[in-house]
Tab-separated table of C-alpha atoms in Angstrom:
chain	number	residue	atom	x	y	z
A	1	UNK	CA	0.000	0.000	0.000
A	2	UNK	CA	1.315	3.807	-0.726
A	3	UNK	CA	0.623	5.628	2.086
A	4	UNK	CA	-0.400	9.438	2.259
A	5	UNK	CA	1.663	11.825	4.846
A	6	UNK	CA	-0.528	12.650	7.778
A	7	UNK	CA	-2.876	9.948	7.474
A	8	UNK	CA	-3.563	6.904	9.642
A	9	UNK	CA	-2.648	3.298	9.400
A	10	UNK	CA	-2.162	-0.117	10.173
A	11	UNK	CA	0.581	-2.458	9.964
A	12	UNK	CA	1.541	-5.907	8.943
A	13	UNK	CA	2.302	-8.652	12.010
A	14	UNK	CA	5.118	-8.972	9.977
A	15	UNK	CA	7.159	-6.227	10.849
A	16	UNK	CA	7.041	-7.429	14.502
A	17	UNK	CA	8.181	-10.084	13.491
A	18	UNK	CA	10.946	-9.230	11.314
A	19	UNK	CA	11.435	-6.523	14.137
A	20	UNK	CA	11.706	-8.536	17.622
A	21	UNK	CA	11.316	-5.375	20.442
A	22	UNK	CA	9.392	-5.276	23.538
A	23	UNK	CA	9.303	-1.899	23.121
A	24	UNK	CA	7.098	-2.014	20.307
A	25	UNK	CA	3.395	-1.748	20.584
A	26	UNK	CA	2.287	-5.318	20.320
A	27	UNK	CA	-0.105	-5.525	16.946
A	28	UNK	CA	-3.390	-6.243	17.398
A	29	UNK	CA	-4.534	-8.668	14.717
A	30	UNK	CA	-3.898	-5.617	12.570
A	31	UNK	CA	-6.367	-3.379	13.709
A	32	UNK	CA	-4.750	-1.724	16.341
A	33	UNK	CA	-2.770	0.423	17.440
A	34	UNK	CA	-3.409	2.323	14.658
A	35	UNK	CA	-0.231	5.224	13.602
A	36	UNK	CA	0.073	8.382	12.259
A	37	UNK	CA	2.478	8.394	9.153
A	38	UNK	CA	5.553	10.709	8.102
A	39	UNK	CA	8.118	10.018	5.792
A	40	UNK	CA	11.626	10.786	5.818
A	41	UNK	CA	14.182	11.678	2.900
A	42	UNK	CA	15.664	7.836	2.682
A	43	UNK	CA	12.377	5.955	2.090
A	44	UNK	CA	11.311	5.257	5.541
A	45	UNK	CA	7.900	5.871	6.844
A	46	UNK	CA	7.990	7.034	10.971
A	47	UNK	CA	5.103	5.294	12.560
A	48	UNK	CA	3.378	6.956	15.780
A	49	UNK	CA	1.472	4.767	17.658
A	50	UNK	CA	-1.906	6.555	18.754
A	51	UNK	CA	-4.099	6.102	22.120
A	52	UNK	CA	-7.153	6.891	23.366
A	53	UNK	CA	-6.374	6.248	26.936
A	54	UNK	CA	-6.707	10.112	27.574
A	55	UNK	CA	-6.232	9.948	31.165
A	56	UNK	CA	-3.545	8.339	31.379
A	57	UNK	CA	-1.772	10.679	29.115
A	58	UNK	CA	-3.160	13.800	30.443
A	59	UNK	CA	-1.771	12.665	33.753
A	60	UNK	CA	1.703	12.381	32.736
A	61	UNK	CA	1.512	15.620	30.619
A	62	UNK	CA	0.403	17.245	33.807
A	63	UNK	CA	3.026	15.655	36.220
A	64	UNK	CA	5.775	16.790	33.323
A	65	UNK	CA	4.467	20.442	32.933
A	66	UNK	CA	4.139	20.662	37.044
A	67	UNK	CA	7.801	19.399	37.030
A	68	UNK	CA	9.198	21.995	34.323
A	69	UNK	CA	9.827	19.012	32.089
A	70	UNK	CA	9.406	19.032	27.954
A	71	UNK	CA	5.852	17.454	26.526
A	72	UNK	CA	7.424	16.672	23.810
A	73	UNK	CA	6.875	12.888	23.476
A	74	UNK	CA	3.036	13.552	23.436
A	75	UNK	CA	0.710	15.248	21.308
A	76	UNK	CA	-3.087	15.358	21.634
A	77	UNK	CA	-5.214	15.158	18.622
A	78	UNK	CA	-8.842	15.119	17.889
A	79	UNK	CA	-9.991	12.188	15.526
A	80	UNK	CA	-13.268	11.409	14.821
A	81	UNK	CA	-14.454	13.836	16.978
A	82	UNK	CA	-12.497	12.053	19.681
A	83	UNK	CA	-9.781	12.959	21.530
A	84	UNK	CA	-6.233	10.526	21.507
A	85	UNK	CA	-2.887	10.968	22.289
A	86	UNK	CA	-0.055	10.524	19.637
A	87	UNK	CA	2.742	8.241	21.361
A	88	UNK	CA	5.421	10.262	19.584
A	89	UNK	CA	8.203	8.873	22.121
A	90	UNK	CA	7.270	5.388	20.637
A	91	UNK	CA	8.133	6.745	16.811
A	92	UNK	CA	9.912	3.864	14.971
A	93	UNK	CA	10.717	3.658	11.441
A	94	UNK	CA	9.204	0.734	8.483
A	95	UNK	CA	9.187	0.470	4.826
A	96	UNK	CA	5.850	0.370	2.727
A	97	UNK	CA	5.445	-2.980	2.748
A	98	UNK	CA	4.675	-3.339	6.739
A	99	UNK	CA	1.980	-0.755	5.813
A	100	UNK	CA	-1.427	-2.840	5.463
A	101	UNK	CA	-4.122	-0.557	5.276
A	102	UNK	CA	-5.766	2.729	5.619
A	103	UNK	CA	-7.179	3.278	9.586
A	104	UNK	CA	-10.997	3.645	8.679
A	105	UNK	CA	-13.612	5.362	11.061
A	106	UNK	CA	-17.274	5.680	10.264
A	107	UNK	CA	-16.227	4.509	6.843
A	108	UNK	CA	-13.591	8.161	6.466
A	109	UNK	CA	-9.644	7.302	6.601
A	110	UNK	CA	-8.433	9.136	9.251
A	111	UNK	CA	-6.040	12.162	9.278
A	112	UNK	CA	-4.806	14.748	10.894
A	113	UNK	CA	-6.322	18.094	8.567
A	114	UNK	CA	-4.536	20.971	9.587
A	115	UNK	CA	-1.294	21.749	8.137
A	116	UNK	CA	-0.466	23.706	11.195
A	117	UNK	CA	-0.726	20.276	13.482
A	118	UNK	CA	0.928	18.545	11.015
A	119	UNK	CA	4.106	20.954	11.114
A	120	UNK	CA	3.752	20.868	14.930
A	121	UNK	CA	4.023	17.061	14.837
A	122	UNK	CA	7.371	16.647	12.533
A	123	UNK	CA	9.477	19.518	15.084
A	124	UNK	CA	8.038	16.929	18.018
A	125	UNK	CA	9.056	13.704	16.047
A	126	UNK	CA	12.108	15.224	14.160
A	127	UNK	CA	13.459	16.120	17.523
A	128	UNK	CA	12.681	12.599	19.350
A	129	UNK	CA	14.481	11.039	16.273
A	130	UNK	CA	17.533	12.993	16.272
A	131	UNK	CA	17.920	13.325	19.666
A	132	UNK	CA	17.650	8.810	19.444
A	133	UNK	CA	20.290	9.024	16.812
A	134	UNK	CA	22.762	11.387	18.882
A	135	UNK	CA	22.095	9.549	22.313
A	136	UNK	CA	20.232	6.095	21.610
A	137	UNK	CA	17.590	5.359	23.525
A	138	UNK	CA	15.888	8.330	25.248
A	139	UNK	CA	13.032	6.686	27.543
A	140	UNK	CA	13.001	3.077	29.039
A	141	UNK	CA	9.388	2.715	26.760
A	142	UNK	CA	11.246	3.322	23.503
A	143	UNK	CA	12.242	1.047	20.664
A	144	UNK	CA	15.965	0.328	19.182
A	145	UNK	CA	15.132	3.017	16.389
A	146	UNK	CA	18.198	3.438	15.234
A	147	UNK	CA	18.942	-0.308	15.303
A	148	UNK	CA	15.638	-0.601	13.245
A	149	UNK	CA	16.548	2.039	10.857
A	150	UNK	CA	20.048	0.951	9.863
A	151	UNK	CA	18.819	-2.304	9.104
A	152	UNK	CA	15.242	-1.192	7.261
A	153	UNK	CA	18.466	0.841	5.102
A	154	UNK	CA	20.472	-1.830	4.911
A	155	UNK	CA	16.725	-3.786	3.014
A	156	UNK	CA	16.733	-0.668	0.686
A	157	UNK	CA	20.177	-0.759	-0.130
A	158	UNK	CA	21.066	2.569	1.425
């Protein structure tokens, strides 16, 4: 499947897999979780794992802002006229072919609309990847990305 920027998807079992990390949000059968989709300049697609478990989230947003610390790692979004939580401390990095199919609501693939969010979204995951690449693993929660980027690279013959 081709996937369009700033839309919502699903991904292949496969990739976890291929892809062996605790760290990763276990698949669902394919349904869920369900990620919001950028693409960098070597091929690779950065999937961020979305919630719904709002209070959870809004909890540890709190307890960061009350402690002077970045939000970075989290960004609320509307969908569907609900409200989620992008996981972008959980970013990790596949090729197309892990990329199943559209996330569907009410029949409507989901997105994110505004171009403003979207911007807002890539400084947020552009930081958490770069700052990965420059220190490795930033939170206990997070994925090997780099180790799962060299080697997606390594697939593409990069």
């Amino acid at each position: 499947m081709k996937p369009i920027l700033s839309y919502f998807y699903t991904l292949d079992n496969k990739f976890f897999d291929d892809f062996p990390d605790s760290n990763l949000k276990s698949n669902k059968n394919q349904k869920r979780p369900f990620y919001y989709c950028l693409k960098d300049d070597n091929g690779l697609y950065w999937m961020i794992p979305c919630t719904s478990q709002i209070e959870k989230y809004d909890a540890l947003i709190a307890r960061a802002l009350s402690q002077g610390k970045p939000t970075d790692k989290w960004h609320e979004i509307k969908m569907g006229g609900k409200d989620n939580i992008l996981l972008i401390q959980d970013i990790f990095p596949v090729t197309e072919k892990y990329i199943t199919k559209a996330f569907m609501r009410n029949k409507v693939h989901q997105k994110i609309a505004s171009e403003k969010e979207q911007k807002l979204i890539l400084i947020k995951a552009n930081k958490i990847i770069a700052l990965s690449k420059y220190k490795g693993k930033l939170f206990s929660t997070q994925a090997d990305i780099v180790k799962i980027e060299r080697e997606l690279l390594e697939t593409l013959g990069r």
